[in-house]
mmCIF file of C-alpha atoms and ligand atoms in Angstrom:
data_model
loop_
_atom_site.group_PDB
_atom_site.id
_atom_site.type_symbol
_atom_site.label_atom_id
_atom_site.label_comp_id
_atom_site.label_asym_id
_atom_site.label_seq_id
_atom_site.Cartn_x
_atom_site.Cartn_y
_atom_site.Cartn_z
ATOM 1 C CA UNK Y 1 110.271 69.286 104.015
ATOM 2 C CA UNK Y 2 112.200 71.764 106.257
ATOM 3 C CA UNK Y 3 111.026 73.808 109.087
ATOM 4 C CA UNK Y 4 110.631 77.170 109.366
ATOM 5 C CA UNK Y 5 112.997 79.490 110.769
ATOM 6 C CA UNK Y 6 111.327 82.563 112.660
ATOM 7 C CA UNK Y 7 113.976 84.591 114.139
ATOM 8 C CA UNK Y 8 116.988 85.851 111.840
ATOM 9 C CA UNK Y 9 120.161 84.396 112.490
ATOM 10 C CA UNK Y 10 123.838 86.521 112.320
ATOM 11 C CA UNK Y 11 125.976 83.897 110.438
ATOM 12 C CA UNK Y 12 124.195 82.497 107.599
ATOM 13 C CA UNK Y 13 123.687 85.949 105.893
ATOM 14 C CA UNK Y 14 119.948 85.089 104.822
ATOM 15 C CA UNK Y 15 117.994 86.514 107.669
ATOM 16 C CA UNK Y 16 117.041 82.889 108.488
ATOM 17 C CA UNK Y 17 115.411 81.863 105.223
ATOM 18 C CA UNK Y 18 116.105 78.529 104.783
ATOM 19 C CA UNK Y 19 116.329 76.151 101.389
ATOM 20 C CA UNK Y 20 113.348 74.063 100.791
ATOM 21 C CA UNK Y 21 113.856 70.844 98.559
ATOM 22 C CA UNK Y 22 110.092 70.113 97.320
ATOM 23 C CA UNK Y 23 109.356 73.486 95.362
ATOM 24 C CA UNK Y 24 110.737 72.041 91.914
ATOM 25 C CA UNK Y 25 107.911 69.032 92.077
ATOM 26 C CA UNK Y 26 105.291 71.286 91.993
ATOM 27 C CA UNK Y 27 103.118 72.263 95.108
ATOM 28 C CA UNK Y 28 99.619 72.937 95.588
ATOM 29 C CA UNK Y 29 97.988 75.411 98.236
ATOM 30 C CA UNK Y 30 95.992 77.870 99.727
ATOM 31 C CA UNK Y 31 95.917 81.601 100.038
ATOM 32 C CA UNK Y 32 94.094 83.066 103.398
ATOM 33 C CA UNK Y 33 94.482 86.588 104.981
ATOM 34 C CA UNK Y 34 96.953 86.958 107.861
ATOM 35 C CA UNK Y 35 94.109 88.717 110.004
ATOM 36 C CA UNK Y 36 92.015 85.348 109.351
ATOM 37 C CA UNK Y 37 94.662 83.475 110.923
ATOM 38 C CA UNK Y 38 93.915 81.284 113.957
ATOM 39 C CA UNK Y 39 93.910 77.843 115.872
ATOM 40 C CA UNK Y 40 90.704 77.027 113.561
ATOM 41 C CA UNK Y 41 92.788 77.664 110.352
ATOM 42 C CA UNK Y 42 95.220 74.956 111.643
ATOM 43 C CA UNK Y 43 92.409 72.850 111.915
ATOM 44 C CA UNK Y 44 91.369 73.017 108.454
ATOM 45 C CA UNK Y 45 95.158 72.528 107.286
ATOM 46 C CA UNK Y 46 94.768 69.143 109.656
ATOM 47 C CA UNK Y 47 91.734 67.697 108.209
ATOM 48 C CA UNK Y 48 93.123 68.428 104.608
ATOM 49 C CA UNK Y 49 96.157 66.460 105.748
ATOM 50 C CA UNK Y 50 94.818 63.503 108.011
ATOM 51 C CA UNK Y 51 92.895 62.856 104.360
ATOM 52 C CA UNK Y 52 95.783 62.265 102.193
ATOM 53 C CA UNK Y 53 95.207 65.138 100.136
ATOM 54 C CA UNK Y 54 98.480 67.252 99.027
ATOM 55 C CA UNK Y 55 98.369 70.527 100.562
ATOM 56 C CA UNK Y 56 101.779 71.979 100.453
ATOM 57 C CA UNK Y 57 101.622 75.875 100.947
ATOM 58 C CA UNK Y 58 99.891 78.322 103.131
ATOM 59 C CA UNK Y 59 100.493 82.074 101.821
ATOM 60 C CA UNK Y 60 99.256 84.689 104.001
ATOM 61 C CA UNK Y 61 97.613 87.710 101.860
ATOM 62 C CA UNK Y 62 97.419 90.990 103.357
ATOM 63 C CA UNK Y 63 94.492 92.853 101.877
ATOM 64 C CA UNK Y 64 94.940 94.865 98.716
ATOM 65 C CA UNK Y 65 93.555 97.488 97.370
ATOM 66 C CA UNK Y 66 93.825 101.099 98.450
ATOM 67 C CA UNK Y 67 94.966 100.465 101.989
ATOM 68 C CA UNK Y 68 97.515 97.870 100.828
ATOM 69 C CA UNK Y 69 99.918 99.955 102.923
ATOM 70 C CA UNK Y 70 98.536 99.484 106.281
ATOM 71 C CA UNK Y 71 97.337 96.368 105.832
ATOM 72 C CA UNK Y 72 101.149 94.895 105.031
ATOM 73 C CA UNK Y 73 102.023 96.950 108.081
ATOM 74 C CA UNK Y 74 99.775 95.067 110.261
ATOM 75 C CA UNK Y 75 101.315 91.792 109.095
ATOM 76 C CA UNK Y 76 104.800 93.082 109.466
ATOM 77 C CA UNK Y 77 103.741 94.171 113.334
ATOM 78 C CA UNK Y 78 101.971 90.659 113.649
ATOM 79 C CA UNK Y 79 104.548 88.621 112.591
ATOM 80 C CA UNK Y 80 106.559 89.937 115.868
ATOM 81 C CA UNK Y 81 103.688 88.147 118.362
ATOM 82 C CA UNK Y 82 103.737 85.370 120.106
ATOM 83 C CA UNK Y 83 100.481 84.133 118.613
ATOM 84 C CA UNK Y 84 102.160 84.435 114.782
ATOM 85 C CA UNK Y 85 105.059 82.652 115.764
ATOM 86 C CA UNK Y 86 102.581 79.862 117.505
ATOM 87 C CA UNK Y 87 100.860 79.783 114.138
ATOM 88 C CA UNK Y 88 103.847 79.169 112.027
ATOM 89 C CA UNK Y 89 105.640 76.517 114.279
ATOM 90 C CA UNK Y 90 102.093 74.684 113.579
ATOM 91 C CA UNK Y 91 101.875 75.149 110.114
ATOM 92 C CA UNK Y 92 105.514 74.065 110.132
ATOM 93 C CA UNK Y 93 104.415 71.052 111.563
ATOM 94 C CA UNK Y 94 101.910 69.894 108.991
ATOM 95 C CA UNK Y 95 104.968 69.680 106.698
ATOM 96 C CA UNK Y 96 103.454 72.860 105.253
ATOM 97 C CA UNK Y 97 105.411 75.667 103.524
ATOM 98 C CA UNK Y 98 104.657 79.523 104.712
ATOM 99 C CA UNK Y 99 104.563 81.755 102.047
ATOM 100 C CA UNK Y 100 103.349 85.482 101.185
ATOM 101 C CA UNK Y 101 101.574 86.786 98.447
ATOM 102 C CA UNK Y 102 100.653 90.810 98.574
ATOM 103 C CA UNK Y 103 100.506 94.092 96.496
ATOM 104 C CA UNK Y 104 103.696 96.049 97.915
ATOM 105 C CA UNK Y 105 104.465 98.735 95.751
ATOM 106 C CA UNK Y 106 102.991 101.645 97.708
ATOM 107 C CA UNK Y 107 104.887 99.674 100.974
ATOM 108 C CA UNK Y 108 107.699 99.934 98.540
ATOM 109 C CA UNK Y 109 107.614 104.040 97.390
ATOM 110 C CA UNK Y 110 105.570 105.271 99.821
ATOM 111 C CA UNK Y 111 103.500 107.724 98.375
ATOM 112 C CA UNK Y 112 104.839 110.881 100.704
ATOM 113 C CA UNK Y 113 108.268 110.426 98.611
ATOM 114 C CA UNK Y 114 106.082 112.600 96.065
ATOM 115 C CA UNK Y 115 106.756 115.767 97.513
ATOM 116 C CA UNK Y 116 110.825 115.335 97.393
ATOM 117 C CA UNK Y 117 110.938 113.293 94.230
ATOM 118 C CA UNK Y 118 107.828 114.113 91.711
ATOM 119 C CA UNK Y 119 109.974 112.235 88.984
ATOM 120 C CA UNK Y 120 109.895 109.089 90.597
ATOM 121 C CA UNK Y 121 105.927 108.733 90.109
ATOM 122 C CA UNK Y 122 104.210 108.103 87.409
ATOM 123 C CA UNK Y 123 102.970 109.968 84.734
ATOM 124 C CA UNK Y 124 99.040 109.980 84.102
ATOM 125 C CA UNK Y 125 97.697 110.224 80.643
ATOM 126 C CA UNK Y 126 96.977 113.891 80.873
ATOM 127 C CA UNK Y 127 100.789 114.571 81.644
ATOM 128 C CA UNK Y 128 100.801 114.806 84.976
ATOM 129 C CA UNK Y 129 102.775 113.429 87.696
ATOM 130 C CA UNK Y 130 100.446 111.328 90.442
ATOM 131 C CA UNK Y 131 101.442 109.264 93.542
ATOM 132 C CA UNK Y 132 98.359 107.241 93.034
ATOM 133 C CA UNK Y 133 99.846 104.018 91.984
ATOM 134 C CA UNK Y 134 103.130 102.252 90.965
ATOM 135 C CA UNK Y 135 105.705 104.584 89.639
ATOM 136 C CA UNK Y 136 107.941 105.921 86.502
ATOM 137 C CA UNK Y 137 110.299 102.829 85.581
ATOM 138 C CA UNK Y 138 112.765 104.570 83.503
ATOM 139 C CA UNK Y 139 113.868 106.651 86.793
ATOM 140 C CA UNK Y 140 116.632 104.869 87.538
ATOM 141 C CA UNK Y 141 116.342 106.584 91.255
ATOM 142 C CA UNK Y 142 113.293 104.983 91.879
ATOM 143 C CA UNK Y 143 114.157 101.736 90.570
ATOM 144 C CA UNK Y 144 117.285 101.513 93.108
ATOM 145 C CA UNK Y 145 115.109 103.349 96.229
ATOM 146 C CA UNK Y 146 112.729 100.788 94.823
ATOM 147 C CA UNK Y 147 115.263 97.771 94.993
ATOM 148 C CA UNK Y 148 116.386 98.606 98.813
ATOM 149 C CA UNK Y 149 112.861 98.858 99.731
ATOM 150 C CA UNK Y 150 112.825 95.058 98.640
ATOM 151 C CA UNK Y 151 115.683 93.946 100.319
ATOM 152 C CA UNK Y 152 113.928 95.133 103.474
ATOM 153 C CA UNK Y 153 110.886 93.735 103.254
ATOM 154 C CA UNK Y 154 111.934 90.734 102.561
ATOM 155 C CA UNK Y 155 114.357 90.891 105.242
ATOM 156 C CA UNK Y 156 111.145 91.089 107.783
ATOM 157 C CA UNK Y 157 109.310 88.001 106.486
ATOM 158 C CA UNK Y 158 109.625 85.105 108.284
ATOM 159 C CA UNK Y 159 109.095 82.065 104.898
ATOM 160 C CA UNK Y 160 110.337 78.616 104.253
ATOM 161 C CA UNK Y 161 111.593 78.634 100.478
ATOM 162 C CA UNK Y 162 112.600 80.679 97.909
ATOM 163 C CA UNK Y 163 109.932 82.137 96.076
ATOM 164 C CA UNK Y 164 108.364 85.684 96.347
ATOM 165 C CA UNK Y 165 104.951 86.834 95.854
ATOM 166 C CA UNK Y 166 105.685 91.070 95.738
ATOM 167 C CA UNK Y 167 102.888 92.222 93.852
ATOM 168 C CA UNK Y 168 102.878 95.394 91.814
ATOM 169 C CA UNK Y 169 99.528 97.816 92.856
ATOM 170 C CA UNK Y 170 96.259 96.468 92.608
ATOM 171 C CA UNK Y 171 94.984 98.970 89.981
ATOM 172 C CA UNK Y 172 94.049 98.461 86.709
ATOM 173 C CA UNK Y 173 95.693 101.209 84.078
ATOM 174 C CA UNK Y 174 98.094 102.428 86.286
ATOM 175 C CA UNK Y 175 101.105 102.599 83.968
ATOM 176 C CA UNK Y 176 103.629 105.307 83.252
ATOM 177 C CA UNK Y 177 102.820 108.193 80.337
ATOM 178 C CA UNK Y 178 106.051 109.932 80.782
ATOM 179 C CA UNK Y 179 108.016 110.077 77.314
ATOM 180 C CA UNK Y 180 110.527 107.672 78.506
ATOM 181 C CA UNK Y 181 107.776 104.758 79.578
ATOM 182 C CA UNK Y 182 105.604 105.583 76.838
ATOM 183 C CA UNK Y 183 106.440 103.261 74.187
ATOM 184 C CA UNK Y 184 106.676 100.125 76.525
ATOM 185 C CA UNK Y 185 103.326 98.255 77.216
ATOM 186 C CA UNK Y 186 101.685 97.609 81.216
ATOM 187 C CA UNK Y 187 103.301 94.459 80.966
ATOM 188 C CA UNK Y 188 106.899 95.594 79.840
ATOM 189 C CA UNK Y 189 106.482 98.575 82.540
ATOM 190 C CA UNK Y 190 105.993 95.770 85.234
ATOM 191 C CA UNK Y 191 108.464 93.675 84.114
ATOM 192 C CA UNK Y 192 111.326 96.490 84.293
ATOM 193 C CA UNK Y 193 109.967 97.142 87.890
ATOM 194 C CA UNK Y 194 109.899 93.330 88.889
ATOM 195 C CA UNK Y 195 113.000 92.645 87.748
ATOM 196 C CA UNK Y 196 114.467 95.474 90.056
ATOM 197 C CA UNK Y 197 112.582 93.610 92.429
ATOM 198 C CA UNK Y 198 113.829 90.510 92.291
ATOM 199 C CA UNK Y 199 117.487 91.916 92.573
ATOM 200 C CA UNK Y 200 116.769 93.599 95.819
ATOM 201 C CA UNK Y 201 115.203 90.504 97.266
ATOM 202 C CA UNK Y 202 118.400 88.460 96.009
ATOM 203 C CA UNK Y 203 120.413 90.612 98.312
ATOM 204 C CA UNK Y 204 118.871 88.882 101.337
ATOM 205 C CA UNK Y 205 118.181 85.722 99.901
ATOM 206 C CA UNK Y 206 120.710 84.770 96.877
ATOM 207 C CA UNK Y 207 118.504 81.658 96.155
ATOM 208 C CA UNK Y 208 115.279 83.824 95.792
ATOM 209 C CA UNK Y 209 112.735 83.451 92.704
ATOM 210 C CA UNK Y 210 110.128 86.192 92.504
ATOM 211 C CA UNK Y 211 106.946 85.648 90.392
ATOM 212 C CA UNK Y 212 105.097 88.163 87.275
ATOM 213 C CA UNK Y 213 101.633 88.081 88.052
ATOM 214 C CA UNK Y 214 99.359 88.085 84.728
ATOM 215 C CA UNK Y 215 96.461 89.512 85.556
ATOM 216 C CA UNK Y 216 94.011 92.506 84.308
ATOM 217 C CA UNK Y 217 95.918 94.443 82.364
ATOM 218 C CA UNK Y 218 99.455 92.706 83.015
ATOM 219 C CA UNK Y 219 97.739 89.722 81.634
ATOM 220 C CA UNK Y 220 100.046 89.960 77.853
ATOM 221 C CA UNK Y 221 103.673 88.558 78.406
ATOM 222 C CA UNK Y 222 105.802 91.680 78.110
ATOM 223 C CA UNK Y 223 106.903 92.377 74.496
ATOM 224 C CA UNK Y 224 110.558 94.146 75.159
ATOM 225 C CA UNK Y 225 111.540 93.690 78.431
ATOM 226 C CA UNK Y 226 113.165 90.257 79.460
ATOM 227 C CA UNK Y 227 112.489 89.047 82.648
ATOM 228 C CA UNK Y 228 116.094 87.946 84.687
ATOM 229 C CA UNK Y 229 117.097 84.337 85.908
ATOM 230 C CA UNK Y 230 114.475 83.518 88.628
ATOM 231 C CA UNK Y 231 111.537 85.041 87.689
ATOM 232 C CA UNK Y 232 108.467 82.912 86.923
ATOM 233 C CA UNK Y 233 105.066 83.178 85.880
ATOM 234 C CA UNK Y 234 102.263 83.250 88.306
ATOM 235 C CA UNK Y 235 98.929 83.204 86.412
ATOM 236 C CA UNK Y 236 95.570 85.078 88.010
ATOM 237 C CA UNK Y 237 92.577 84.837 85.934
ATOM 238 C CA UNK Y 238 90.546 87.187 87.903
ATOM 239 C CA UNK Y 239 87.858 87.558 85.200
ATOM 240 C CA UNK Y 240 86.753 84.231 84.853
ATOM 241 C CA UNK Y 241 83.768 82.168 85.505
ATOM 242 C CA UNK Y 242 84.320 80.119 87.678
ATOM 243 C CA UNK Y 243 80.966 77.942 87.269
ATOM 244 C CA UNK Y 244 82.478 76.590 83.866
ATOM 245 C CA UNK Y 245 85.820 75.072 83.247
ATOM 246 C CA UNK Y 246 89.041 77.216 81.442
ATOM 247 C CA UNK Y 247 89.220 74.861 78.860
ATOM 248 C CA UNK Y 248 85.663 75.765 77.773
ATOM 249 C CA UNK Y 249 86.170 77.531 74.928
ATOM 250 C CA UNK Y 250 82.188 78.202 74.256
ATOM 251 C CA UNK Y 251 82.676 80.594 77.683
ATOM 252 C CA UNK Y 252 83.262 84.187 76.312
ATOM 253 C CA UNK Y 253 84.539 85.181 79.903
ATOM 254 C CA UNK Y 254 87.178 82.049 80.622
ATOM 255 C CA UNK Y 255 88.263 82.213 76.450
ATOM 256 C CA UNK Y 256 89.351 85.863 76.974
ATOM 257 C CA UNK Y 257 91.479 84.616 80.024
ATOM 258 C CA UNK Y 258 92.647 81.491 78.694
ATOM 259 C CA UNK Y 259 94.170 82.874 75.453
ATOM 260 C CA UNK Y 260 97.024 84.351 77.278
ATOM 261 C CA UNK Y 261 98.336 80.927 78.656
ATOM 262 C CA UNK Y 262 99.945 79.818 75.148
ATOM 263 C CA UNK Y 263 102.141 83.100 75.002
ATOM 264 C CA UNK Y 264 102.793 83.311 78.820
ATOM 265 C CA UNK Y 265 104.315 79.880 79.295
ATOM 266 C CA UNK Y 266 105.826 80.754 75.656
ATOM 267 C CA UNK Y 267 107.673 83.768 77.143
ATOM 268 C CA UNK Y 268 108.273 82.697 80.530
ATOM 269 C CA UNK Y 269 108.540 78.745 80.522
ATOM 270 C CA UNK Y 270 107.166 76.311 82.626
ATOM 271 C CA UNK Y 271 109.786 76.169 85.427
ATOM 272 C CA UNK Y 272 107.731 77.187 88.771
ATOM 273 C CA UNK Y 273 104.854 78.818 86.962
ATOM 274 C CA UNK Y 274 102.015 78.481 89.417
ATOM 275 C CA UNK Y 275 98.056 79.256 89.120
ATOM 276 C CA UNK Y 276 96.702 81.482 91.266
ATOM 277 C CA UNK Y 277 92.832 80.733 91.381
ATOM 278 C CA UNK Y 278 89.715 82.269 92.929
ATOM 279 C CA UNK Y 279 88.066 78.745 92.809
ATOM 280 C CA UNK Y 280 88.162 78.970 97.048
ATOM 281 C CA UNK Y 281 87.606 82.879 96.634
ATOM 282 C CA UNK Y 282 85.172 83.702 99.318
ATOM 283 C CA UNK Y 283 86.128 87.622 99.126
ATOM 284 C CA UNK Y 284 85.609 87.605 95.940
ATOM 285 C CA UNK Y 285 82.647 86.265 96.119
ATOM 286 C CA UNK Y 286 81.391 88.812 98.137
ATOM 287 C CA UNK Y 287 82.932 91.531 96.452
ATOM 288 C CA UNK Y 288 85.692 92.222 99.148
ATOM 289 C CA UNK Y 289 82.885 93.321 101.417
ATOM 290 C CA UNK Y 290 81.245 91.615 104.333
ATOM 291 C CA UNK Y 291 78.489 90.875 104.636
ATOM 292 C CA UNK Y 292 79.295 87.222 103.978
ATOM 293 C CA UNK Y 293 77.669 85.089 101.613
ATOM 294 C CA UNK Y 294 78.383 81.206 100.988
ATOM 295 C CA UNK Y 295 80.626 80.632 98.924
ATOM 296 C CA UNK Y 296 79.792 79.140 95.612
ATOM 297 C CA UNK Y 297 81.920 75.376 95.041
ATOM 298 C CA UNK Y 298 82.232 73.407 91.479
ATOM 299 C CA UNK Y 299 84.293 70.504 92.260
ATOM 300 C CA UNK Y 300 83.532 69.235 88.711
ATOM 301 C CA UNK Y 301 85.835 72.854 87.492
ATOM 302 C CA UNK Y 302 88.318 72.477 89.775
ATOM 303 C CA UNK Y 303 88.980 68.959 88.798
ATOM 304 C CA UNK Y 304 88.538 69.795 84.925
ATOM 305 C CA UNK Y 305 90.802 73.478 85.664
ATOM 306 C CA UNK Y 306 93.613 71.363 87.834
ATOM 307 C CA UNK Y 307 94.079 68.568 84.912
ATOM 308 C CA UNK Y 308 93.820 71.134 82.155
ATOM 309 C CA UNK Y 309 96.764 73.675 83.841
ATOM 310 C CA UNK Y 310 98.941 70.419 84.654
ATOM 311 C CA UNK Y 311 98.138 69.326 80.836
ATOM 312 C CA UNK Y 312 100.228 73.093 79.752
ATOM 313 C CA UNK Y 313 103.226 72.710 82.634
ATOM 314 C CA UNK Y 314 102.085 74.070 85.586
ATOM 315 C CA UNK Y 315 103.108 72.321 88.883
ATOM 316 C CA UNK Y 316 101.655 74.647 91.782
ATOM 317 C CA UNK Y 317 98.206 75.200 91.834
ATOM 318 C CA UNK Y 318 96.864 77.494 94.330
ATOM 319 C CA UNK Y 319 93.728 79.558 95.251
ATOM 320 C CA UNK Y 320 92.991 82.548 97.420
ATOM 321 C CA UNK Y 321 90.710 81.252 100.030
ATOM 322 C CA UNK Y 322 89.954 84.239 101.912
ATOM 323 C CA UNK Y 323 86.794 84.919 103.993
ATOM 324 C CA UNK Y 324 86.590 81.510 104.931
ATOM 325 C CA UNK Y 325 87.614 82.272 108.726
ATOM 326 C CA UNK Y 326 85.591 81.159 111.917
ATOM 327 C CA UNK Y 327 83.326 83.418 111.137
ATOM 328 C CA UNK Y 328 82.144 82.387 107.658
ATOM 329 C CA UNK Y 329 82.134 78.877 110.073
ATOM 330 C CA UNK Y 330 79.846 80.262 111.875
ATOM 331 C CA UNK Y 331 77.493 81.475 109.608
ATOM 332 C CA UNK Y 332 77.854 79.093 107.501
ATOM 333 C CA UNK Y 333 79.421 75.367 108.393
ATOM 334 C CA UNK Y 334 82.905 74.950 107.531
ATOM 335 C CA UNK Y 335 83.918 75.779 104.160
ATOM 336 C CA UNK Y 336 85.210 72.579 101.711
ATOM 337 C CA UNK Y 337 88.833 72.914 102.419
ATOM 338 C CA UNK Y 338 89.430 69.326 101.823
ATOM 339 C CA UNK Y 339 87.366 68.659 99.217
ATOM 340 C CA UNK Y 340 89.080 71.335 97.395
ATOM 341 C CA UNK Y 341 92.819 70.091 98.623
ATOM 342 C CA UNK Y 342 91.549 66.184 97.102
ATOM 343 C CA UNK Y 343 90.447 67.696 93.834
ATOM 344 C CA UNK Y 344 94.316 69.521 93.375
ATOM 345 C CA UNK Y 345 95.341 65.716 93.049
HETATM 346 ZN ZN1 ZN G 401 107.933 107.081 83.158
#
């Protein structure tokens, strides 16, 4: 396992992103939220550790949603404190990996561009141009203001490794109705976007791999659009229940999310697909609202879930595990982090 570099460095032309060896074997891990960050977080990565369990990762997750903006903002301005840089020297320590997983679109075309560039938005389904979301992917402006955008901001994150987590917007039918984007499905709209992505991010990092996250109504593999060398399949079944195993089939909720598995790992392979659960999901638990409640915990469905996504390829398993901080401690005793880390095994 390598360190992490925090400061960019002139000579090596990467912005001090350095080459990690373990991501091909498959790594399991954790998703928090950078403001939940904090000596007790460490902690938790400790225990989880001193166990003998295999926690690999930590990704930091900005909160989505509508102020997805400001809160990737606030991440970009913490990452430049002393505290942040404590925090990843630690987490470097553990023989962890620091990763980041966020929506960044509207980071990425920020939504005053509308009033100089109408055509770069999207078209809604009454014909009308809106900045509300994502963007029009056959405007071959956007795409390359688009693709800069990405080289900065991945410029001004401090990771170990190579792969990206830039989500599209976290809004469900928000594709393009313009004549051009018509035809091609949510899924083929995001892939032409991601793509773009990707490129922009290989600009700063030539080693970079940048995931397609399936989930609500990017779910389908694309159907015309090919994704490029590099980009792999990150799977989010946010629709699930989570009391009852995927591989249930007699559970309407987890059949309707499991379907798309066959045809994703069809379409984009195997090589460093990763799971992104909600079985650690505190916010979603509470809705993305405090106040907080305890979060729910089925060992038995995380062990059946890990063995069943290992049984179709995947090597990195990994679950949001956000509003779990002190203060869910407080409330409520600390939260199974190890437990969960064992039952990745
Ligand atoms: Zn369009």
């Amino acid at each position: 396992m390598n360190g992490i570099i925090i400061s960019s460095t002139e000579d090596d032309g990467m912005n001090g992103i350095i080459i990690s060896s373990t991501e091909d074997d498959g790594m399991n891990g954790i998703i928090i939220h950078n403001h939940e960050i904090s000596p007790y977080w460490i902690e938790r990565l400790r225990e989880a550790k001193e166990q003998g369990t295999e926690l690999d990762v930590l990704a930091l997750h900005p909160v989505g949603g509508r102020n997805a903006t400001d809160s990737l903002n606030g991440l970009i301005e913490q990452i430049k404190t002393p505290a942040f840089r404590t925090f990843t020297e630690q987490v470097a320590d553990l023989g962890m990996q620091l990763e980041y997983e966020m929506h960044t679109l509207s980071w990425l075309l920020p939504r005053d561009e509308f009033a100089h560039h109408p055509a770069w938005f999207r078209q809604n389904a009454e014909g009308e141009r809106t900045p509300d979301a994502n963007l029009c992917c056959s405007n071959e402006e956007a795409l390359t203001y688009l693709e800069e955008r990405t080289a900065h901001l991945a410029s001004l994150l401090p990771q170990s490794g190579n792969r990206y987590f830039f989500w599209l917007d976290d809004i469900g039918g928000a594709r393009c109705h313009c004549p051009r984007c018509r035809e091609l499905t949510t899924s083929d709209q995001a892939m032409t976007v991601i793509n773009r992505m990707l490129r922009g991010i290989r600009r700063v990092n030539p080693r970079a791999t940048l995931c397609y996250l399936a989930y609500i109504d990017m779910i389908a593999p694309p159907t015309h659009v090919r994704p490029e060398e590099g980009i792999f399949l990150e799977y989010a079944p946010i629709k699930r229940d989570l009391s009852r195993p995927m591989s249930d089939p007699t559970c309407e909720k987890n059949a309707a999310e499991a379907q798309h598995l066959a045809p994703l790992l069809e379409f984009f392979g195997t090589e460093n697909a990763q799971v992104l659960e909600y079985w650690m999901d505190n916010s979603l638990n509470c809705r993305w609202k405090l106040p907080y409640k305890k979060l729910p915990f089925y060992p038995e469905v995380i062990a059946a879930d890990a063995a069943f996504y290992r049984s179709l390829g995947f090597a990195h398993l990994t679950s949001f595990g956000c509003f779990l901080g002190e203060d869910y401690a407080a409330e409520f005793g600390i939260p199974p982090v190890c437990e969960y880390a064992a039952l990745l095994k």
